[in-house]
């Protein structure tokens, strides 16, 4: 028995929700370890659809403990709204089933305002082409305050004197920024009162979760670490600066929840059978033709949280292989194979061409990332349906050939294969918890 970390191996939106839900039934504890409420999962359990942003996927299952780790930046009002929405759907959420790291940093209302103001300024300064593509929810500015040692943390809500002092110091910085953007300064007194009212609602969930996790691990409980976004949005290893503001690779599971790196035994990388991306930034295999439109339509490629249309392209084995190496991925959960049904020919990116030079990795430089061209390998498609297959025996021979070729190219085996949004339409090759 081992503990499992689930991470995205592309640009996010790989279908983690279904896989995490499938695994959470086998886990005792589900931990969210990075990101904010800019990422989302859609779960379908017992015919009921749940949309989650901050809450770990375990909350919809009875008997599971859900933990929001210190690596997450928490918008407390968004979290409470999400809790209430799920309660209205019949999900029992209380302090006995949900715990929040007392040292997690908070997203405050002005973080989102700054996020949006910056995007507008970038857009104007670069004639409409300068946006990073953030969701405007304040994730980046909140992480900035955390790293700059001026963030308000969950534990600060318990000490009014400390809260008032820290808020005053924080506003010195943010009001100066707002003046530069021509935005009204923040009313510190009004915000302090909102935080006072928030304290009794949020603090019952707070605790040193690192200590709880240590005890759970010693007791032999199965822990599932749930990431957000994907490897190519990692602030260090992704397509910088078109990335998120946290580390999205599996190493963050330890840092973002307060456990040792040896706690994570198996890293499962969620990988779509083609490639999608939301927002700005390089996308070597992006399609602007009928094939791209077909992928988007069949795959229902719209964001869970934002509703933004996703850009679509062929499978990029270079990116996924890089994610395997930087994230320590031991097995893949390949999703949306059924979206490729009916294509006569499929393409797989096996390398890049950069000004006549062949590359087998994504270069770090911004200009190089924008200039690379995909080198494709073509493979025959299949006309039969893979939708709903629950065994490799049910798959067309060409679909199996496609899966095996992806394994060779990315240098990692497929542990799970998803053939529809339905939870049970999953082919299990390797049980990550039993590995």
Short mmCIF file of C-alpha atoms in Angstrom, two decimals:
data_model
loop_
_atom_site.label_atom_id
_atom_site.label_comp_id
_atom_site.label_asym_id
_atom_site.label_seq_id
_atom_site.Cartn_x
_atom_site.Cartn_y
_atom_site.Cartn_z
CA UNK A 1 0.00 0.00 0.00
CA UNK A 2 1.29 3.45 -0.89
CA UNK A 3 0.19 7.08 -0.97
CA UNK A 4 -0.56 8.63 -4.35
CA UNK A 5 -0.08 12.11 -5.84
CA UNK A 6 -2.19 13.04 -8.87
CA UNK A 7 -0.85 15.79 -11.12
CA UNK A 8 -1.60 17.11 -14.58
CA UNK A 9 1.06 16.40 -17.20
CA UNK A 10 0.02 18.97 -19.82
CA UNK A 11 -1.53 22.45 -19.35
CA UNK A 12 -4.25 21.34 -16.96
CA UNK A 13 -7.84 20.38 -17.86
CA UNK A 14 -6.69 16.80 -18.50
CA UNK A 15 -9.71 15.25 -16.77
CA UNK A 16 -8.31 15.00 -13.24
CA UNK A 17 -11.77 15.23 -11.68
CA UNK A 18 -12.96 11.81 -12.77
CA UNK A 19 -9.64 10.12 -12.01
CA UNK A 20 -9.27 11.75 -8.60
CA UNK A 21 -12.84 10.77 -7.75
CA UNK A 22 -12.14 7.20 -8.88
CA UNK A 23 -9.06 7.10 -6.64
CA UNK A 24 -10.68 8.94 -3.71
CA UNK A 25 -13.01 6.01 -3.17
CA UNK A 26 -9.90 3.96 -2.40
CA UNK A 27 -8.30 6.63 -0.22
CA UNK A 28 -8.96 7.59 3.39
CA UNK A 29 -7.71 11.17 3.06
CA UNK A 30 -7.66 13.58 0.11
CA UNK A 31 -5.28 16.56 0.26
CA UNK A 32 -5.28 19.60 -2.03
CA UNK A 33 -1.71 20.92 -1.97
CA UNK A 34 -1.39 23.96 -4.33
CA UNK A 35 -3.26 26.50 -6.42
CA UNK A 36 -6.39 28.45 -5.63
CA UNK A 37 -9.98 28.65 -6.83
CA UNK A 38 -8.84 29.24 -10.40
CA UNK A 39 -8.86 25.50 -11.15
CA UNK A 40 -11.81 23.17 -11.01
CA UNK A 41 -12.97 19.58 -11.10
CA UNK A 42 -16.31 18.26 -12.27
CA UNK A 43 -17.42 15.06 -10.53
CA UNK A 44 -20.42 12.89 -11.28
CA UNK A 45 -21.30 10.65 -8.32
CA UNK A 46 -24.52 8.68 -8.20
CA UNK A 47 -25.88 10.65 -11.13
CA UNK A 48 -25.28 13.98 -9.36
CA UNK A 49 -22.83 16.52 -10.81
CA UNK A 50 -20.58 18.42 -8.40
CA UNK A 51 -18.35 21.31 -9.44
CA UNK A 52 -15.39 21.89 -7.12
CA UNK A 53 -12.81 24.66 -7.09
CA UNK A 54 -11.07 24.74 -3.72
CA UNK A 55 -12.52 21.72 -1.96
CA UNK A 56 -10.70 18.40 -2.37
CA UNK A 57 -12.63 15.77 -4.29
CA UNK A 58 -13.04 13.60 -1.20
CA UNK A 59 -15.69 15.91 0.27
CA UNK A 60 -18.45 14.35 -1.82
CA UNK A 61 -17.78 10.87 -0.38
CA UNK A 62 -18.84 9.81 3.08
CA UNK A 63 -16.15 8.78 5.52
CA UNK A 64 -13.32 10.65 3.79
CA UNK A 65 -11.25 13.37 5.39
CA UNK A 66 -10.51 16.33 3.12
CA UNK A 67 -7.57 18.64 3.74
CA UNK A 68 -6.61 21.98 2.20
CA UNK A 69 -2.85 22.27 2.61
CA UNK A 70 -0.60 25.23 3.29
CA UNK A 71 0.45 25.35 -0.39
CA UNK A 72 -3.02 26.51 -1.36
CA UNK A 73 -3.99 30.18 -1.38
CA UNK A 74 -7.52 30.36 0.00
CA UNK A 75 -10.22 32.83 -0.94
CA UNK A 76 -12.26 32.37 2.25
CA UNK A 77 -15.49 33.83 0.87
CA UNK A 78 -15.29 31.66 -2.27
CA UNK A 79 -14.61 28.64 -0.06
CA UNK A 80 -17.61 29.29 2.18
CA UNK A 81 -19.83 29.78 -0.87
CA UNK A 82 -18.60 26.47 -2.29
CA UNK A 83 -19.26 24.70 1.01
CA UNK A 84 -22.79 26.11 1.12
CA UNK A 85 -23.46 25.15 -2.49
CA UNK A 86 -22.45 21.55 -1.82
CA UNK A 87 -24.48 21.45 1.38
CA UNK A 88 -27.51 22.41 -0.68
CA UNK A 89 -26.74 19.39 -2.85
CA UNK A 90 -26.89 17.19 0.22
CA UNK A 91 -23.15 16.94 0.98
CA UNK A 92 -22.39 17.05 4.71
CA UNK A 93 -19.35 19.27 5.27
CA UNK A 94 -18.20 20.12 8.76
CA UNK A 95 -15.02 20.52 10.76
CA UNK A 96 -14.87 16.75 11.24
CA UNK A 97 -14.63 16.14 7.46
CA UNK A 98 -12.74 19.23 6.28
CA UNK A 99 -9.51 20.65 7.70
CA UNK A 100 -7.60 23.70 6.51
CA UNK A 101 -3.94 24.42 7.17
CA UNK A 102 -3.67 27.18 9.74
CA UNK A 103 -0.62 28.51 7.85
CA UNK A 104 -2.39 28.78 4.49
CA UNK A 105 -2.38 32.28 2.99
CA UNK A 106 -5.60 34.11 2.21
CA UNK A 107 -6.74 35.69 -1.03
CA UNK A 108 -8.34 39.03 -0.20
CA UNK A 109 -10.71 41.04 -2.44
CA UNK A 110 -8.03 43.47 -3.62
CA UNK A 111 -5.90 40.59 -4.94
CA UNK A 112 -8.44 39.93 -7.68
CA UNK A 113 -8.74 43.63 -8.43
CA UNK A 114 -4.95 43.89 -8.84
CA UNK A 115 -4.88 40.75 -10.99
CA UNK A 116 -7.46 42.19 -13.39
CA UNK A 117 -5.87 45.66 -13.44
CA UNK A 118 -2.52 44.16 -14.43
CA UNK A 119 -4.04 42.13 -17.23
CA UNK A 120 -5.75 45.23 -18.60
CA UNK A 121 -2.49 47.21 -18.38
CA UNK A 122 -0.55 44.45 -20.17
CA UNK A 123 -3.21 44.34 -22.86
CA UNK A 124 -3.06 48.10 -23.49
CA UNK A 125 0.75 48.23 -23.40
CA UNK A 126 1.07 45.46 -25.98
CA UNK A 127 -1.80 46.36 -28.33
CA UNK A 128 -4.05 43.56 -27.17
CA UNK A 129 -1.39 40.83 -27.12
CA UNK A 130 0.21 41.13 -23.72
CA UNK A 131 -2.14 39.23 -21.45
CA UNK A 132 -0.82 36.29 -19.44
CA UNK A 133 -4.29 34.77 -19.48
CA UNK A 134 -4.98 34.64 -15.75
CA UNK A 135 -8.47 34.00 -14.43
CA UNK A 136 -8.39 37.35 -12.61
CA UNK A 137 -9.16 35.70 -9.27
CA UNK A 138 -6.15 37.05 -7.39
CA UNK A 139 -4.10 33.87 -7.25
CA UNK A 140 -0.84 35.43 -8.45
CA UNK A 141 -0.97 38.54 -6.23
CA UNK A 142 -1.79 36.36 -3.20
CA UNK A 143 1.27 34.17 -3.84
CA UNK A 144 3.35 37.33 -4.27
CA UNK A 145 2.32 38.51 -0.81
CA UNK A 146 3.09 35.09 0.63
CA UNK A 147 6.62 35.05 -0.79
CA UNK A 148 7.16 38.68 0.26
CA UNK A 149 6.24 37.72 3.86
CA UNK A 150 3.31 40.10 4.12
CA UNK A 151 0.36 37.70 3.61
CA UNK A 152 -2.60 37.34 5.97
CA UNK A 153 -2.81 33.66 6.96
CA UNK A 154 -5.67 31.64 8.35
CA UNK A 155 -4.13 31.61 11.84
CA UNK A 156 -4.00 35.44 11.89
CA UNK A 157 -7.80 35.53 12.11
CA UNK A 158 -7.52 34.19 15.67
CA UNK A 159 -5.53 37.18 16.93
CA UNK A 160 -7.20 40.52 16.29
CA UNK A 161 -4.17 42.61 17.29
CA UNK A 162 -1.89 40.71 14.93
CA UNK A 163 -4.52 40.81 12.20
CA UNK A 164 -4.87 44.60 12.43
CA UNK A 165 -1.10 45.11 12.42
CA UNK A 166 -0.48 42.81 9.46
CA UNK A 167 -3.36 44.23 7.46
CA UNK A 168 -1.98 47.75 7.95
CA UNK A 169 1.43 46.68 6.66
CA UNK A 170 -0.14 44.86 3.73
CA UNK A 171 -2.20 47.87 2.70
CA UNK A 172 0.87 50.13 2.69
CA UNK A 173 2.10 48.04 -0.22
CA UNK A 174 -1.19 47.55 -2.04
CA UNK A 175 -2.45 51.11 -1.77
CA UNK A 176 0.80 52.32 -3.33
CA UNK A 177 0.23 49.89 -6.22
CA UNK A 178 -3.37 51.00 -6.61
CA UNK A 179 -2.33 54.62 -6.83
CA UNK A 180 -0.04 53.64 -9.68
CA UNK A 181 -2.94 51.99 -11.50
CA UNK A 182 -5.24 54.93 -10.76
CA UNK A 183 -7.51 52.83 -8.57
CA UNK A 184 -9.13 53.96 -5.31
CA UNK A 185 -7.29 52.99 -2.15
CA UNK A 186 -8.58 50.16 0.05
CA UNK A 187 -10.72 50.99 3.06
CA UNK A 188 -8.72 49.18 5.74
CA UNK A 189 -11.37 49.55 8.43
CA UNK A 190 -14.10 48.01 6.31
CA UNK A 191 -11.86 45.10 5.28
CA UNK A 192 -10.78 44.50 8.88
CA UNK A 193 -14.44 44.26 9.88
CA UNK A 194 -15.09 41.73 7.12
CA UNK A 195 -12.20 39.63 8.37
CA UNK A 196 -13.50 39.83 11.95
CA UNK A 197 -16.85 38.49 10.75
CA UNK A 198 -15.09 35.79 8.76
CA UNK A 199 -13.01 34.46 11.66
CA UNK A 200 -15.70 32.40 13.48
CA UNK A 201 -16.79 30.85 10.18
CA UNK A 202 -13.33 29.76 9.00
CA UNK A 203 -11.35 29.06 12.18
CA UNK A 204 -13.32 25.93 13.20
CA UNK A 205 -11.79 24.21 10.15
CA UNK A 206 -8.20 25.31 10.91
CA UNK A 207 -5.43 23.22 12.41
CA UNK A 208 -1.76 22.26 11.88
CA UNK A 209 -2.59 19.78 9.14
CA UNK A 210 1.03 18.65 8.86
CA UNK A 211 0.63 17.13 12.32
CA UNK A 212 -2.67 15.48 11.40
CA UNK A 213 -1.11 14.00 8.27
CA UNK A 214 1.85 12.68 10.24
CA UNK A 215 -0.53 10.87 12.59
CA UNK A 216 -2.64 9.53 9.72
CA UNK A 217 0.42 8.23 7.93
CA UNK A 218 1.63 6.49 11.08
CA UNK A 219 -1.81 4.88 11.40
CA UNK A 220 -1.49 3.47 7.88
CA UNK A 221 -4.20 5.58 6.26
CA UNK A 222 -4.19 5.91 2.47
CA UNK A 223 -3.52 9.50 1.40
CA UNK A 224 -4.35 10.95 -2.01
CA UNK A 225 -2.60 14.22 -2.87
CA UNK A 226 -4.57 16.22 -5.42
CA UNK A 227 -2.90 18.84 -7.60
CA UNK A 228 -4.40 21.57 -9.77
CA UNK A 229 -3.44 22.83 -13.24
CA UNK A 230 -0.66 20.92 -15.06
CA UNK A 231 3.10 20.52 -15.35
CA UNK A 232 3.44 23.01 -18.20
CA UNK A 233 1.87 25.68 -15.98
CA UNK A 234 4.47 25.14 -13.25
CA UNK A 235 6.04 28.48 -12.30
CA UNK A 236 9.56 26.99 -12.72
CA UNK A 237 9.18 24.25 -15.32
CA UNK A 238 6.29 25.52 -17.45
CA UNK A 239 5.96 27.92 -20.38
CA UNK A 240 7.04 30.93 -18.31
CA UNK A 241 5.68 33.60 -18.00
CA UNK A 242 2.43 32.04 -19.27
CA UNK A 243 2.12 29.88 -16.17
CA UNK A 244 0.35 29.76 -12.84
CA UNK A 245 1.94 31.15 -9.67
CA UNK A 246 2.75 27.90 -7.87
CA UNK A 247 4.65 24.68 -8.45
CA UNK A 248 2.30 22.16 -10.00
CA UNK A 249 4.63 19.15 -10.13
CA UNK A 250 4.46 16.32 -7.59
CA UNK A 251 7.29 17.69 -5.45
CA UNK A 252 4.85 20.32 -4.24
CA UNK A 253 2.67 17.63 -2.67
CA UNK A 254 5.16 17.36 0.19
CA UNK A 255 5.93 21.07 0.60
CA UNK A 256 2.31 22.13 0.12
CA UNK A 257 0.92 19.85 2.81
CA UNK A 258 3.75 19.60 5.33
CA UNK A 259 4.92 16.02 4.86
CA UNK A 260 8.24 14.49 3.92
CA UNK A 261 8.89 13.66 0.25
CA UNK A 262 8.98 9.96 1.08
CA UNK A 263 5.27 10.18 1.97
CA UNK A 264 4.39 10.18 -1.73
CA UNK A 265 4.94 6.70 -3.10
CA UNK A 266 3.33 6.83 -6.54
CA UNK A 267 2.90 9.80 -8.87
CA UNK A 268 0.07 9.48 -11.39
CA UNK A 269 0.16 11.91 -14.30
CA UNK A 270 -3.19 12.74 -15.89
CA UNK A 271 -2.76 12.98 -19.65
CA UNK A 272 -5.33 13.77 -22.31
CA UNK A 273 -5.12 11.69 -25.52
CA UNK A 274 -4.65 14.97 -27.38
CA UNK A 275 -3.56 18.40 -26.08
CA UNK A 276 -5.49 21.46 -24.89
CA UNK A 277 -4.62 24.77 -23.35
CA UNK A 278 -6.57 27.70 -21.86
CA UNK A 279 -5.26 31.24 -21.96
CA UNK A 280 -2.23 32.75 -23.65
CA UNK A 281 1.19 31.28 -24.31
CA UNK A 282 2.99 28.93 -26.69
CA UNK A 283 1.21 25.80 -27.92
CA UNK A 284 3.34 23.99 -30.54
CA UNK A 285 0.68 21.50 -31.74
CA UNK A 286 -2.30 23.88 -31.72
CA UNK A 287 -4.73 23.33 -34.58
CA UNK A 288 -6.64 26.08 -36.37
CA UNK A 289 -8.53 23.80 -38.74
CA UNK A 290 -11.50 21.44 -38.81
CA UNK A 291 -9.58 18.80 -36.81
CA UNK A 292 -9.07 21.31 -34.00
CA UNK A 293 -12.74 22.25 -34.06
CA UNK A 294 -13.72 18.58 -33.94
CA UNK A 295 -11.53 17.92 -30.90
CA UNK A 296 -13.06 20.90 -29.09
CA UNK A 297 -16.63 19.97 -29.91
CA UNK A 298 -16.33 16.26 -29.12
CA UNK A 299 -14.28 16.86 -26.00
CA UNK A 300 -16.57 19.65 -24.72
CA UNK A 301 -13.48 21.74 -24.19
CA UNK A 302 -14.64 24.52 -21.91
CA UNK A 303 -13.17 25.35 -18.47
CA UNK A 304 -15.02 24.09 -15.36
CA UNK A 305 -14.47 27.31 -13.41
CA UNK A 306 -14.23 30.02 -16.07
CA UNK A 307 -16.15 28.52 -19.00
CA UNK A 308 -13.33 29.65 -21.30
CA UNK A 309 -12.96 27.80 -24.59
CA UNK A 310 -9.84 25.65 -24.71
CA UNK A 311 -7.35 25.67 -27.54
CA UNK A 312 -6.94 22.18 -29.05
CA UNK A 313 -4.12 20.31 -30.80
CA UNK A 314 -2.49 16.97 -31.42
CA UNK A 315 -0.77 15.00 -28.66
CA UNK A 316 2.61 16.51 -27.76
CA UNK A 317 4.83 13.68 -26.56
CA UNK A 318 7.76 16.06 -25.98
CA UNK A 319 5.86 18.00 -23.33
CA UNK A 320 4.48 14.94 -21.58
CA UNK A 321 7.88 13.22 -21.55
CA UNK A 322 9.33 16.36 -19.95
CA UNK A 323 6.51 16.33 -17.37
CA UNK A 324 7.27 12.68 -16.60
CA UNK A 325 10.89 13.54 -15.86
CA UNK A 326 10.39 16.78 -13.90
CA UNK A 327 7.44 15.37 -11.94
CA UNK A 328 8.64 11.87 -11.17
CA UNK A 329 5.55 10.43 -12.88
CA UNK A 330 5.47 6.63 -12.65
CA UNK A 331 2.26 5.99 -14.53
CA UNK A 332 -0.25 7.82 -16.70
CA UNK A 333 -4.01 8.09 -16.56
CA UNK A 334 -4.87 8.59 -20.23
CA UNK A 335 -8.21 10.36 -20.67
CA UNK A 336 -10.62 11.16 -23.51
CA UNK A 337 -9.41 8.45 -25.86
CA UNK A 338 -12.96 8.25 -27.23
CA UNK A 339 -12.69 11.82 -28.57
CA UNK A 340 -10.30 10.48 -31.22
CA UNK A 341 -12.80 7.95 -32.57
CA UNK A 342 -13.38 8.38 -36.30
CA UNK A 343 -10.20 10.24 -37.24
CA UNK A 344 -8.65 8.59 -40.32
CA UNK A 345 -5.17 9.78 -39.40
CA UNK A 346 -3.73 11.00 -36.11
CA UNK A 347 -0.57 12.97 -35.50
CA UNK A 348 1.83 12.81 -32.56
CA UNK A 349 4.50 15.45 -31.95
CA UNK A 350 7.78 13.58 -31.35
CA UNK A 351 10.26 16.50 -31.47
CA UNK A 352 10.57 20.21 -32.27
CA UNK A 353 12.32 22.11 -35.00
CA UNK A 354 13.96 25.35 -33.87
CA UNK A 355 15.57 27.18 -36.77
CA UNK A 356 16.72 23.91 -38.34
CA UNK A 357 17.80 22.30 -35.08
CA UNK A 358 15.93 19.27 -33.75
CA UNK A 359 15.00 19.48 -30.06
CA UNK A 360 13.65 16.73 -27.84
CA UNK A 361 12.69 19.06 -25.00
CA UNK A 362 10.89 22.36 -24.51
CA UNK A 363 13.43 25.20 -24.42
CA UNK A 364 13.15 27.58 -21.47
CA UNK A 365 13.49 30.80 -23.45
CA UNK A 366 10.32 32.71 -24.27
CA UNK A 367 11.35 33.52 -27.85
CA UNK A 368 12.46 29.93 -28.51
CA UNK A 369 9.18 28.56 -27.19
CA UNK A 370 7.28 30.82 -29.56
CA UNK A 371 9.45 29.84 -32.54
CA UNK A 372 9.50 26.03 -32.27
CA UNK A 373 7.61 23.96 -34.81
CA UNK A 374 6.30 20.45 -34.16
CA UNK A 375 7.81 17.43 -35.90
CA UNK A 376 5.01 14.94 -36.38
CA UNK A 377 4.68 11.21 -36.68
CA UNK A 378 1.46 10.05 -38.31
CA UNK A 379 -0.46 7.00 -37.20
CA UNK A 380 -3.57 5.37 -38.60
CA UNK A 381 -6.78 6.13 -36.73
CA UNK A 382 -9.78 3.90 -36.08
CA UNK A 383 -13.43 4.01 -37.08
CA UNK A 384 -14.83 1.85 -34.27
CA UNK A 385 -16.07 3.38 -31.00
CA UNK A 386 -13.92 3.23 -27.86
CA UNK A 387 -16.57 4.98 -25.76
CA UNK A 388 -17.43 3.01 -22.64
CA UNK A 389 -14.71 0.38 -23.07
CA UNK A 390 -13.72 -1.21 -19.76
CA UNK A 391 -11.08 -3.62 -21.00
CA UNK A 392 -8.31 -3.53 -23.59
CA UNK A 393 -10.18 -6.38 -25.28
CA UNK A 394 -12.97 -3.89 -26.04
CA UNK A 395 -10.65 -1.48 -27.84
CA UNK A 396 -9.95 -1.41 -31.59
CA UNK A 397 -6.48 -2.69 -32.50
CA UNK A 398 -5.43 0.74 -33.82
CA UNK A 399 -6.50 2.43 -30.58
CA UNK A 400 -4.30 0.01 -28.63
CA UNK A 401 -1.45 0.73 -31.04
CA UNK A 402 -1.90 4.46 -30.44
CA UNK A 403 -1.80 4.02 -26.65
CA UNK A 404 1.30 1.82 -26.83
CA UNK A 405 3.07 4.33 -29.06
CA UNK A 406 2.35 7.13 -26.58
CA UNK A 407 3.83 4.99 -23.79
CA UNK A 408 7.03 4.51 -25.80
CA UNK A 409 7.38 8.19 -26.63
CA UNK A 410 6.72 9.62 -23.15
CA UNK A 411 8.67 6.85 -21.38
CA UNK A 412 5.94 5.97 -18.90
CA UNK A 413 3.26 3.24 -18.85
CA UNK A 414 -0.48 3.84 -18.91
CA UNK A 415 -1.87 2.82 -15.51
CA UNK A 416 -5.47 3.93 -16.12
CA UNK A 417 -7.35 4.54 -19.35
CA UNK A 418 -10.55 6.59 -19.43
CA UNK A 419 -12.97 6.01 -22.30
CA UNK A 420 -15.85 8.33 -21.35
CA UNK A 421 -16.80 10.87 -18.66
CA UNK A 422 -18.63 8.08 -16.78
CA UNK A 423 -16.71 7.03 -13.70
CA UNK A 424 -16.87 3.28 -14.36
CA UNK A 425 -15.70 3.56 -17.97
CA UNK A 426 -12.12 3.16 -16.82
CA UNK A 427 -9.62 0.48 -17.76
CA UNK A 428 -7.37 -0.34 -14.79
CA UNK A 429 -3.89 -1.58 -15.70
CA UNK A 430 -2.10 -0.73 -12.45
CA UNK A 431 -3.69 0.23 -9.14
CA UNK A 432 -1.53 3.15 -7.92
CA UNK A 433 -2.42 2.46 -4.28
CA UNK A 434 -1.30 -1.16 -4.54
CA UNK A 435 1.90 -0.47 -6.42
#
